[in-house]
Amino acid sequence: MKEVFALDIGTRAVIGLIMQKTEQGFNIIASSRTEHNQRAMYDGQVHDVDEVARAVLKVKQELEAKTGIKLKKVAVAAAGRAICTQTASARREEVFPIIWEKADVVSLEMEAVQNALRKIGGEVDKGLLHCVGYSTTKQQLEDLAITSLIGQTGKKAEITVIATFLPRSVVNGLIAVLRRIDLEMETLTLEPIAAGQAAIPSDMRRLNLALVDIGAGTADIALTKEGSFFAYGMVPMAGDEVTETLCSHYLLEFREAEKIKKSLAIENKIEISNFFGEKLLLSTDEILEVIKPTVNTIAERLSQEILLLNGGTKPQAVILVGGGSLTPLLRETVAEKMEIPPSRVGIQVRERLASMLGEEEVLSGSDVITPIGIGMTALNNQGLHYYAVSVNGLNIPLFDLQPATVADTLLAAGIQPRSIVARPGAALVYELNGEMKILKGELGKPAEISVNGFPTDLDTITKAGDKISFVPGQAGTDAQARIKDVYTVSCQQIIFNGKEEQIRPLILLDGQEVDEDEWLKDGCKLIIKEKNSLFAFLKAEGYSLAELNKR
């Protein structure tokens, strides 16, 4: 039976679990918990790799000692605030109708994803964000919605996508920690999704619920509706704000203030020893009055973010998880700020997870929901699997939110979509004697793409270790022509003063008289008068109009 090492790297603590999936649900074989010696995580992001790695190594070694299992792979989670979702479109218009091939459509999709990246402030060529997946939401031909562009004929096409991104700095920070202690990332999920997997049964996700995972530094938010999570957010305030309020008001060290905060739910009187060694015996009510403004602020920020993510509508209920959810006064204050009944705001704890067995004596409460959810997500094969593919010798990290194609990999490598599809050269449009004419540009040279030495197309699914070779396509040459290339000039033969002469046609280019060697310009107007008048010929020979009229 497969075991999963689930790891929750929090701002304050690191929790590790060894879990299995059973017929009855899930079983926790072993658990371990430790705290960082110093602040090494800020807002869910690794800042001190060595300090975080030390804590993770301690958890790993303890779990190995308990189970006898050599741990090599691990399931982890990124803070929910890290995810970015954006909708964007890409449009292409040709001079003349073309048949839209698969490569044209893929190129438009990739361009739309890059436009989504730009809309959220990402720089395409610097690769600061992982695109972990995208889906096409709309296709249009000649401004009309269509199911599929492939095989259709037209000049104008537009594609709209919804794309999901993760900051590389967040992912790379986690990977750096794991590599320090010889661990490989098996799956990655988002903390609010993991917490939701454990806290909200799948059949309840059809309701409009707000899940709030409150840690030490941040509160991650995920909303459910119609069976899935549909929106994510973050408030950069959580349990530490309350602890710091106690520190500043009573001149306490952080650890002492944290201990007092946890005692508020179980003690009526609390003895405080401040920085100078002065001892105070205070009632719980007195201390609650001190932290009340801070709790109000946190609850207000949470309520605002939930309403914003939910389109201004109140959710049916709010579910709190994480160690910070136990902050005194928070649950009822959230209900007050959301203007919903207190019974609609609850704290989910491990004890209510009927399908979760094992380690009941040491794993309880709301702060173990997220690591349990990380394990459940991995065992249900619902996380993002991390792997690398080489593009022209450069390793490109990928996540398999959806099967990654060659096109997805090139996009992740920062390849510009227009270098993949060989665009034809620009057409030359001109007017000849009042009739519009179009000269097509030359066809371009397609990009050369191979996987592991074999030629391939953009739809090929990539796998870990694949080596992609990419030679950019070359655009075709723009159309160009002289007048004589588009029109055969014929002359009239006459006898003038006993000699054979030619009357040449009158050629006007944008109103100026020219000869047939002149180059055409895009948008020009060409007029050719085949039957040029004899008067024009004689005038060219030096005769005036008055002289010709006398004769």
PDB file of C-alpha atoms in Angstrom, residues 8 54 68 73 88 137 157 164 179 186 199 204 223 268 302 323 327 384 386 397 409 466 531 537:
ATOM      1  CA  ASP A   8       3.159  21.554   5.772  1.00  0.00           C
ATOM      2  CA  ARG A  54      16.897  22.440   9.315  1.00  0.00           C
ATOM      3  CA  GLY A  68      11.684   2.696   9.207  1.00  0.00           C
ATOM      4  CA  LYS A  73       9.670  12.160  -2.124  1.00  0.00           C
ATOM      5  CA  ALA A  88      -7.065  37.215 -21.906  1.00  0.00           C
ATOM      6  CA  THR A 137     -13.148  29.584 -23.150  1.00  0.00           C
ATOM      7  CA  ALA A 157      -9.787  34.870 -35.676  1.00  0.00           C
ATOM      8  CA  THR A 164      -3.437  29.972 -14.001  1.00  0.00           C
ATOM      9  CA  ARG A 179      17.059  19.729  -2.317  1.00  0.00           C
ATOM     10  CA  GLU A 186       6.295  14.599  -5.647  1.00  0.00           C
ATOM     11  CA  ALA A 199     -12.345  20.290   5.877  1.00  0.00           C
ATOM     12  CA  MET A 204     -20.667  20.035   0.326  1.00  0.00           C
ATOM     13  CA  LEU A 223     -14.345  29.742  -2.149  1.00  0.00           C
ATOM     14  CA  ASN A 268      -9.733  33.024  33.839  1.00  0.00           C
ATOM     15  CA  LEU A 302     -11.201  38.806   5.982  1.00  0.00           C
ATOM     16  CA  GLY A 323      -3.911  27.522  14.342  1.00  0.00           C
ATOM     17  CA  THR A 327      -7.708  33.314  18.164  1.00  0.00           C
ATOM     18  CA  LEU A 384       0.400  19.124  -9.380  1.00  0.00           C
ATOM     19  CA  TYR A 386       6.529  18.544 -10.892  1.00  0.00           C
ATOM     20  CA  PRO A 397      10.154  23.025 -14.863  1.00  0.00           C
ATOM     21  CA  THR A 409       6.685  23.513 -22.833  1.00  0.00           C
ATOM     22  CA  ASP A 466      12.320  14.710 -22.718  1.00  0.00           C
ATOM     23  CA  LYS A 531      -5.055  53.947 -75.941  1.00  0.00           C
ATOM     24  CA  PHE A 537       2.416  61.685 -78.639  1.00  0.00           C
TER      25      PHE A 537
END
